[in-house]
GROMACS .gro file of C-alpha atoms in nm:
model
  139
    1MET     CA    1   0.000   0.000   0.000
    2ASN     CA    2   0.117   0.352  -0.072
    3ARG     CA    3   0.290   0.518   0.224
    4SER     CA    4   0.108   0.849   0.172
    5ILE     CA    5  -0.230   0.673   0.201
    6LEU     CA    6  -0.123   0.501   0.523
    7SER     CA    7   0.013   0.828   0.654
    8SER     CA    8  -0.310   1.018   0.580
    9ARG     CA    9  -0.517   0.742   0.743
   10GLY     CA   10  -0.298   0.771   1.052
   11VAL     CA   11  -0.347   1.147   1.058
   12ASN     CA   12  -0.725   1.105   1.019
   13LYS     CA   13  -0.735   0.853   1.304
   14THR     CA   14  -0.529   1.087   1.521
   15LEU     CA   15  -0.761   1.379   1.443
   16LEU     CA   16  -1.066   1.167   1.515
   17LEU     CA   17  -0.918   1.050   1.845
   18SER     CA   18  -0.829   1.409   1.941
   19ALA     CA   19  -1.180   1.531   1.858
   20THR     CA   20  -1.331   1.247   2.060
   21LEU     CA   21  -1.115   1.328   2.362
   22VAL     CA   22  -1.209   1.698   2.345
   23THR     CA   23  -1.578   1.606   2.323
   24MET     CA   24  -1.547   1.371   2.620
   25ALA     CA   25  -1.371   1.638   2.824
   26THR     CA   26  -1.643   1.895   2.758
   27ALA     CA   27  -1.918   1.639   2.817
   28ASN     CA   28  -1.791   1.591   3.171
   29ALA     CA   29  -1.752   1.958   3.263
   30ALA     CA   30  -1.725   1.983   3.638
   31THR     CA   31  -1.808   2.350   3.690
   32PRO     CA   32  -2.060   2.593   3.542
   33SER     CA   33  -1.769   2.800   3.406
   34GLU     CA   34  -1.629   2.496   3.226
   35MET     CA   35  -1.971   2.421   3.084
   36LEU     CA   36  -1.999   2.782   2.966
   37GLY     CA   37  -1.663   2.737   2.795
   38SER     CA   38  -1.794   2.425   2.621
   39TYR     CA   39  -2.103   2.607   2.494
   40ARG     CA   40  -1.889   2.904   2.387
   41ALA     CA   41  -1.658   2.676   2.188
   42GLU     CA   42  -1.951   2.488   2.035
   43SER     CA   43  -2.125   2.809   1.931
   44GLY     CA   44  -1.827   2.942   1.740
   45SER     CA   45  -1.719   3.302   1.743
   46VAL     CA   46  -2.027   3.454   1.910
   47GLU     CA   47  -1.938   3.583   2.256
   48PRO     CA   48  -2.198   3.485   2.521
   49SER     CA   49  -2.417   3.774   2.630
   50PRO     CA   50  -2.569   3.786   2.979
   51SER     CA   51  -2.830   4.038   2.858
   52ARG     CA   52  -2.938   3.805   2.574
   53GLY     CA   53  -2.950   3.524   2.831
   54GLN     CA   54  -3.179   3.722   3.058
   55GLN     CA   55  -3.405   3.811   2.765
   56PHE     CA   56  -3.413   3.447   2.653
   57PHE     CA   57  -3.507   3.337   3.007
   58SER     CA   58  -3.797   3.581   3.031
   59ALA     CA   59  -3.937   3.549   2.677
   60SER     CA   60  -4.220   3.314   2.581
   61HIS     CA   61  -4.077   3.259   2.230
   62GLY     CA   62  -4.432   3.255   2.090
   63ARG     CA   63  -4.535   2.965   2.312
   64GLU     CA   64  -4.730   2.933   2.635
   65TRP     CA   65  -4.435   2.915   2.876
   66SER     CA   66  -4.105   3.092   2.935
   67CYS     CA   67  -3.817   2.960   3.145
   68ALA     CA   68  -3.944   3.193   3.419
   69SER     CA   69  -4.281   3.014   3.419
   70CYS     CA   70  -4.130   2.731   3.625
   71HIS     CA   71  -3.798   2.868   3.748
   72GLY     CA   72  -3.952   3.192   3.871
   73ALA     CA   73  -3.888   3.548   3.761
   74VAL     CA   74  -3.583   3.542   3.987
   75PRO     CA   75  -3.393   3.214   3.929
   76THR     CA   76  -3.210   3.261   4.259
   77GLN     CA   77  -3.511   3.129   4.449
   78MET     CA   78  -3.713   2.809   4.447
   79GLY     CA   79  -3.938   2.764   4.147
   80ARG     CA   80  -4.244   2.548   4.092
   81HIS     CA   81  -4.346   2.352   3.783
   82VAL     CA   82  -4.659   2.515   3.642
   83VAL     CA   83  -4.834   2.185   3.570
   84THR     CA   84  -4.717   1.939   3.836
   85GLY     CA   85  -4.650   2.188   4.113
   86LYS     CA   86  -4.321   2.012   4.183
   87ALA     CA   87  -4.065   2.231   4.362
   88ILE     CA   88  -3.761   2.325   4.154
   89ALA     CA   89  -3.433   2.422   4.320
   90PRO     CA   90  -3.282   2.759   4.223
   91LEU     CA   91  -3.138   2.765   3.873
   92ALA     CA   92  -2.855   3.011   3.936
   93PRO     CA   93  -2.536   2.821   4.028
   94ALA     CA   94  -2.446   3.065   4.310
   95PHE     CA   95  -2.770   2.967   4.483
   96ASN     CA   96  -2.759   2.597   4.398
   97PRO     CA   97  -2.404   2.456   4.375
   98GLU     CA   98  -2.527   2.141   4.196
   99ARG     CA   99  -2.647   2.335   3.891
  100PHE     CA  100  -2.448   2.293   3.572
  101THR     CA  101  -2.194   2.053   3.723
  102ASP     CA  102  -2.311   1.743   3.533
  103ALA     CA  103  -2.310   1.794   3.157
  104ALA     CA  104  -2.534   1.495   3.080
  105LYS     CA  105  -2.794   1.606   3.332
  106SER     CA  106  -2.780   1.967   3.211
  107GLU     CA  107  -2.820   1.858   2.849
  108LYS     CA  108  -3.116   1.636   2.941
  109TRP     CA  109  -3.295   1.929   3.104
  110PHE     CA  110  -3.202   2.173   2.827
  111ARG     CA  111  -3.348   1.930   2.571
  112ARG     CA  112  -3.668   1.882   2.767
  113ASN     CA  113  -3.720   2.243   2.873
  114CYS     CA  114  -3.620   2.400   2.542
  115GLY     CA  115  -3.874   2.173   2.373
  116ASP     CA  116  -4.144   2.308   2.605
  117VAL     CA  117  -4.036   2.672   2.596
  118VAL     CA  118  -3.893   2.722   2.247
  119GLY     CA  119  -4.040   2.424   2.062
  120ARG     CA  120  -3.698   2.295   1.959
  121GLU     CA  121  -3.357   2.222   2.106
  122CYS     CA  122  -3.171   2.530   2.220
  123SER     CA  123  -2.859   2.626   2.030
  124ALA     CA  124  -2.518   2.627   2.193
  125SER     CA  125  -2.516   3.008   2.179
  126GLU     CA  126  -2.856   3.027   2.354
  127LYS     CA  127  -2.728   2.795   2.626
  128ALA     CA  128  -2.410   3.002   2.656
  129ASP     CA  129  -2.608   3.326   2.684
  130LEU     CA  130  -2.839   3.181   2.948
  131LEU     CA  131  -2.555   3.037   3.153
  132ALA     CA  132  -2.352   3.359   3.118
  133TRP     CA  133  -2.647   3.548   3.269
  134LEU     CA  134  -2.705   3.294   3.547
  135LEU     CA  135  -2.338   3.319   3.644
  136THR     CA  136  -2.379   3.696   3.700
  137LEU     CA  137  -2.640   3.634   3.971
  138LYS     CA  138  -2.468   3.645   4.309
  139PRO     CA  139  -2.591   3.633   4.670
   0.00000   0.00000   0.00000
């Protein structure tokens, strides 16, 4: 077999392995700031905007609910699901240290809640904006 073909296959495998390792590292983000970095990288060159995040949180996006419908107008306090009445711990990481520390769990809730609120999955830039805003909320 031609050496250049073998060499290019090796490079492709190395690139694939590198991309996989980067994805795994971001999928296991341990802090909200690391998760914000993951969303920022995934969204490309758009810098996260806390003001866009706050607007996104409060808007109904043409549907019945907004994020604030369940998480409360102030996501630093307990919320309550509008249908089930189930209590929801504060969304802002400074008020709930478990928030945005498990990427798989965060993605599960983004998928579910964005479907209810926006009618689709949220983009990486929307997630970055929202998290950027939530990280500005301090006790």
